[in-house]
């Protein structure tokens, strides 16, 4: 063999060796497993506010809601997704993968069936690109992108300044100076540049939020399939908290406040009252379209919990988990639970379909019955057992004679520091009614 042939053979041998070295160790017929960084683009043209009392951020950050998720293969062909928000992990099993014939592109669907929303995206080269859709809102969708192999949350500009201290409790006001203004309490934990916590309002909490601190600016986000929350904030020189709160792409509100270790909101038991001191009357239909009444035989002489809720509401899901935990206690055998669903559809058939899915997917062991349309003013009139419905969820405690004795508005769930105290107090009220 002449020298030229030897050189050619050596060249091709070297190419084959290099290719074998850079081949991925794992191949996937679908999307790759591991860490992904998702982003929801809440504003197509983010607004940068220049007023010194507000926030000025770069276009690469404002209005972008990041969240982290893992793709985990259960076997060679099926996989599920786990979304991470602070200490919470949300498992999503309803994931589809396919290929469009018309566009010859791989497609991924992530279905949040209990909330009636979904993500549809094209997949190519470690990237997902598509939209998050909310079925119960007409033409509502938010642009979505995700990249494989990135476990960061917020990607912030380099900042050598010492991270400001956002930890602790904060008295907050949303939309200050307008007729829509409302109070909140920020409860944050900070470790260096990492921040997590939640914001409590009189209608409930904003669940598990997580993010980063860069200099005097802090960013927090939460995506759970139902809500897309983003907070962009900064500390001013006088210690004032100033920021913007986004809920999806339809609501943005300014936030301002001060650190206050004693910050608190109204008593949740004082915000709504029973409509009568007489036995309550309530009739409806359950998720199987069977008649339901508080007077039915299996509920007689029992203390009752009624939860006014919506299948679209993550705080209601937190409250459902609390009631599930409560129902497992031996001493709760003579306590009856009923969820009353107020939905975002007026089509009764669609509502029954949704509450049936919610009950089965959530493995709920008590009746979920039709309440009506979710509009609070309309729901207050149609329900009638309390003077006003101010939040979902709202928990009612009825005595053995069906008299409404306690009304708890909103829900401070496991993301808050009030959760354990609430559980203990609620349990005590049940025991008191049982012993009457």
Coordinates of N, CA and C in Angstrom, one line a residue, residues 2-116:
X2 N 0.7 2.1 -1.0 CA 1.5 3.3 -1.1 C 1.2 4.3 0.0
X3 N 2.0 5.3 0.2 CA 1.9 6.3 1.3 C 0.6 7.1 1.2
X4 N 0.2 7.4 -0.1 CA -1.0 8.2 -0.2 C -2.2 7.4 0.3
X5 N -2.3 6.1 0.0 CA -3.5 5.3 0.5 C -3.4 5.2 2.0
X6 N -2.2 5.0 2.6 CA -2.1 5.0 4.0 C -2.6 6.3 4.7
X7 N -2.3 7.4 4.0 CA -2.7 8.7 4.6 C -4.2 8.8 4.5
X8 N -4.8 8.4 3.4 CA -6.3 8.5 3.3 C -7.0 7.6 4.3
X9 N -6.5 6.4 4.5 CA -7.1 5.5 5.5 C -7.0 6.0 6.9
X10 N -5.8 6.6 7.2 CA -5.6 7.2 8.5 C -6.5 8.3 8.7
X11 N -6.8 9.2 7.7 CA -7.7 10.3 7.8 C -9.1 9.9 8.1
X12 N -9.6 8.9 7.4 CA -11.0 8.4 7.6 C -11.1 7.7 9.0
X13 N -10.0 7.0 9.4 CA -10.1 6.3 10.7 C -10.2 7.4 11.8
X14 N -9.4 8.5 11.6 CA -9.5 9.6 12.6 C -10.8 10.2 12.7
X15 N -11.5 10.4 11.5 CA -12.8 11.0 11.5 C -13.8 10.1 12.2
X16 N -13.7 8.8 11.9 CA -14.7 7.9 12.6 C -14.5 7.9 14.1
X17 N -13.2 8.0 14.5 CA -12.9 8.0 16.0 C -13.5 9.3 16.6
X18 N -13.3 10.4 15.9 CA -13.8 11.7 16.5 C -15.3 11.6 16.6
X19 N -16.0 11.1 15.5 CA -17.4 11.0 15.5 C -17.9 10.2 16.7
X20 N -17.2 9.1 16.9 CA -17.7 8.2 18.0 C -17.5 8.8 19.3
X21 N -16.6 9.8 19.5 CA -16.4 10.4 20.7 C -17.4 11.5 21.0
X22 N -18.0 12.1 20.0 CA -18.9 13.2 20.2 C -20.4 12.7 20.0
X23 N -20.6 11.4 19.8 CA -22.0 10.9 19.7 C -22.6 11.0 21.1
X24 N -23.8 11.4 21.3 CA -24.4 11.5 22.6 C -24.5 10.1 23.2
X25 N -24.4 10.0 24.5 CA -24.4 8.8 25.2 C -25.8 8.2 25.2
X26 N -26.9 9.1 25.2 CA -28.2 8.6 25.2 C -29.0 9.2 23.9
X27 N -29.8 8.4 23.3 CA -30.6 8.9 22.3 C -32.1 8.7 22.6
X28 N -32.9 9.6 22.2 CA -34.3 9.6 22.6 C -35.2 9.6 21.3
X29 N -36.2 8.8 21.2 CA -37.1 8.8 20.1 C -38.0 10.0 20.2
X30 N -38.1 10.6 21.4 CA -39.0 11.7 21.7 C -38.1 12.9 22.1
X31 N -38.5 13.5 23.2 CA -37.6 14.7 23.6 C -36.7 14.2 24.7
X32 N -35.5 14.8 24.9 CA -34.5 14.3 25.8 C -34.9 14.5 27.3
X33 N -34.5 13.6 28.1 CA -34.8 13.6 29.5 C -33.9 14.7 30.2
X34 N -34.2 15.0 31.4 CA -33.4 15.9 32.2 C -34.0 17.3 32.4
X35 N -33.2 18.2 32.7 CA -33.6 19.6 33.0 C -34.0 20.4 31.8
X36 N -35.1 21.2 31.9 CA -35.5 22.1 30.9 C -35.8 23.5 31.6
X37 N -35.5 24.5 30.9 CA -35.9 25.9 31.3 C -37.0 26.4 30.4
X38 N -38.2 26.6 30.9 CA -39.3 27.1 30.1 C -39.5 28.6 30.4
X39 N -40.0 29.3 29.4 CA -40.3 30.7 29.5 C -41.6 31.0 28.9
X40 N -42.5 31.7 29.6 CA -43.7 32.3 29.1 C -43.5 33.8 28.8
X41 N -43.8 34.2 27.6 CA -43.6 35.6 27.3 C -44.9 36.4 27.5
X42 N -45.0 37.1 28.6 CA -46.3 37.7 29.0 C -46.5 39.0 28.3
X43 N -45.5 39.6 27.7 CA -45.7 40.8 26.9 C -44.9 40.7 25.6
X44 N -45.5 40.8 24.5 CA -44.8 40.8 23.2 C -43.9 42.0 23.1
X45 N -44.3 43.2 23.6 CA -43.5 44.4 23.6 C -43.4 44.9 25.0
X46 N -42.5 44.4 25.8 CA -42.4 44.8 27.2 C -42.3 46.3 27.4
X47 N -43.0 46.9 28.4 CA -42.9 48.3 28.7 C -41.8 48.5 29.7
X48 N -40.9 49.4 29.5 CA -39.9 49.8 30.5 C -40.3 51.1 31.1
X49 N -40.5 51.1 32.4 CA -40.9 52.4 33.0 C -39.7 53.1 33.5
X50 N -39.6 54.4 33.2 CA -38.4 55.2 33.5 C -38.5 56.0 34.8
X51 N -39.8 56.1 35.3 CA -40.0 56.9 36.6 C -39.1 56.3 37.7
X52 N -38.5 57.2 38.4 CA -37.5 56.8 39.5 C -38.2 55.9 40.6
X53 N -39.5 56.0 40.7 CA -40.2 55.3 41.7 C -40.6 53.9 41.2
X54 N -40.4 53.7 39.9 CA -40.8 52.4 39.3 C -39.6 51.6 38.9
X55 N -39.7 50.7 38.0 CA -38.7 49.8 37.7 C -38.2 50.0 36.3
X56 N -36.9 50.0 36.1 CA -36.3 50.0 34.7 C -35.5 48.8 34.5
X57 N -35.9 47.9 33.7 CA -35.2 46.6 33.4 C -34.9 46.5 32.0
X58 N -33.9 45.7 31.7 CA -33.6 45.4 30.3 C -34.7 44.7 29.6
X59 N -34.7 44.8 28.3 CA -35.8 44.1 27.5 C -35.6 42.6 27.6
X60 N -34.4 42.1 28.0 CA -34.2 40.7 28.0 C -34.9 40.1 29.3
X61 N -35.4 40.9 30.2 CA -36.0 40.3 31.4 C -37.4 40.6 31.6
X62 N -37.8 41.9 31.3 CA -39.2 42.3 31.7 C -40.2 41.5 30.9
X63 N -41.2 41.1 31.7 CA -42.4 40.4 31.1 C -42.1 38.9 30.7
X64 N -40.9 38.4 31.1 CA -40.6 37.0 30.8 C -40.7 36.2 32.1
X65 N -41.5 35.1 32.1 CA -41.8 34.3 33.2 C -41.1 33.0 33.0
X66 N -39.9 32.7 33.7 CA -39.2 31.4 33.6 C -39.8 30.4 34.6
X67 N -39.7 29.2 34.2 CA -40.0 28.1 35.2 C -39.1 26.9 34.8
X68 N -38.9 26.0 35.7 CA -38.1 24.8 35.5 C -38.9 23.6 35.5
X69 N -38.5 22.6 34.6 CA -39.2 21.3 34.7 C -38.2 20.2 34.2
X70 N -38.6 19.0 34.6 CA -37.8 17.8 34.3 C -38.6 16.9 33.4
X71 N -38.0 16.4 32.4 CA -38.6 15.3 31.6 C -38.0 14.0 32.1
X72 N -38.9 13.1 32.6 CA -38.5 11.8 33.2 C -39.2 10.7 32.4
X73 N -38.3 9.8 31.9 CA -38.9 8.6 31.2 C -39.2 7.5 32.2
X74 N -40.5 7.0 32.0 CA -41.0 5.9 32.8 C -40.5 4.6 32.2
X75 N -40.4 4.5 30.9 CA -39.8 3.4 30.2 C -39.3 3.9 28.9
X76 N -39.1 3.0 27.9 CA -38.4 3.5 26.7 C -39.3 4.4 25.8
X77 N -40.6 4.3 26.1 CA -41.6 5.0 25.2 C -42.4 6.1 25.8
X78 N -42.6 6.0 27.1 CA -43.5 7.0 27.8 C -42.7 7.8 28.8
X79 N -43.1 9.0 29.0 CA -42.4 9.9 29.9 C -43.5 10.9 30.6
X80 N -43.1 11.4 31.7 CA -43.9 12.5 32.3 C -43.0 13.7 32.6
X81 N -43.7 14.7 33.1 CA -43.0 16.0 33.3 C -43.2 16.4 34.8
X82 N -42.2 17.0 35.4 CA -42.3 17.5 36.8 C -41.9 19.0 36.8
X83 N -42.9 19.8 37.1 CA -42.6 21.3 37.2 C -42.2 21.6 38.6
X84 N -41.1 22.4 38.7 CA -40.6 22.8 40.0 C -40.9 24.3 40.3
X85 N -41.5 24.5 41.4 CA -41.6 25.9 42.0 C -41.2 25.8 43.5
X86 N -40.1 26.3 43.8 CA -39.6 26.3 45.2 C -39.6 24.9 45.7
X87 N -40.3 24.6 46.7 CA -40.3 23.2 47.3 C -41.4 22.3 46.7
X88 N -42.2 22.9 45.8 CA -43.3 22.1 45.2 C -42.8 21.4 43.9
X89 N -43.3 20.2 43.7 CA -43.1 19.5 42.5 C -44.5 19.0 42.0
X90 N -44.8 19.4 40.8 CA -46.1 19.1 40.1 C -45.8 18.1 39.0
X91 N -46.4 16.9 39.2 CA -46.2 15.8 38.2 C -47.3 15.9 37.1
X92 N -46.9 15.9 35.9 CA -47.9 15.9 34.8 C -47.7 14.7 33.9
X93 N -48.7 13.8 34.0 CA -48.6 12.5 33.2 C -49.3 12.6 31.8
X94 N -50.2 13.6 31.7 CA -50.9 13.8 30.4 C -50.0 14.5 29.4
X95 N -49.0 13.8 28.8 CA -48.1 14.4 27.9 C -48.1 13.6 26.6
X96 N -48.2 14.3 25.5 CA -48.3 13.6 24.2 C -47.1 14.0 23.3
X97 N -46.8 13.1 22.4 CA -45.7 13.4 21.4 C -46.1 12.8 20.1
X98 N -45.9 13.6 19.0 CA -46.3 13.1 17.7 C -45.6 13.9 16.6
X99 N -46.1 13.8 15.4 CA -45.4 14.4 14.3 C -46.5 14.9 13.3
X100 N -46.5 16.2 13.0 CA -47.4 16.7 12.0 C -47.1 16.3 10.6
X101 N -48.0 15.8 9.9 CA -47.8 15.4 8.5 C -47.6 16.6 7.6
X102 N -48.4 17.6 7.8 CA -48.3 18.8 6.9 C -47.0 19.6 7.0
X103 N -46.5 19.7 8.3 CA -45.3 20.5 8.5 C -44.0 19.6 8.7
X104 N -44.3 18.3 8.9 CA -43.2 17.3 9.2 C -42.4 17.8 10.4
X105 N -43.1 18.2 11.4 CA -42.4 18.6 12.7 C -42.9 17.8 13.9
X106 N -42.0 17.5 14.8 CA -42.3 16.8 16.0 C -43.1 17.8 16.9
X107 N -44.1 17.3 17.6 CA -45.0 18.1 18.4 C -45.1 17.5 19.8
X108 N -45.2 18.4 20.8 CA -45.4 18.0 22.2 C -46.6 18.7 22.7
X109 N -47.4 17.9 23.5 CA -48.6 18.5 24.2 C -48.4 18.2 25.7
X110 N -48.5 19.2 26.5 CA -48.5 19.1 28.0 C -49.9 19.5 28.5
X111 N -50.6 18.6 29.0 CA -52.1 18.8 29.3 C -52.3 18.9 30.8
X112 N -52.7 20.1 31.3 CA -53.1 20.3 32.7 C -54.6 20.1 32.7
X113 N -55.1 18.8 32.7 CA -56.5 18.6 32.5 C -57.3 19.1 33.7
X114 N -56.8 19.0 34.9 CA -57.6 19.5 36.0 C -57.9 21.0 36.0
X115 N -57.0 21.7 35.3 CA -57.2 23.1 35.2 C -57.7 23.6 33.8
X116 N -57.9 22.6 32.9 CA -58.4 22.9 31.6 C -57.5 23.8 30.8

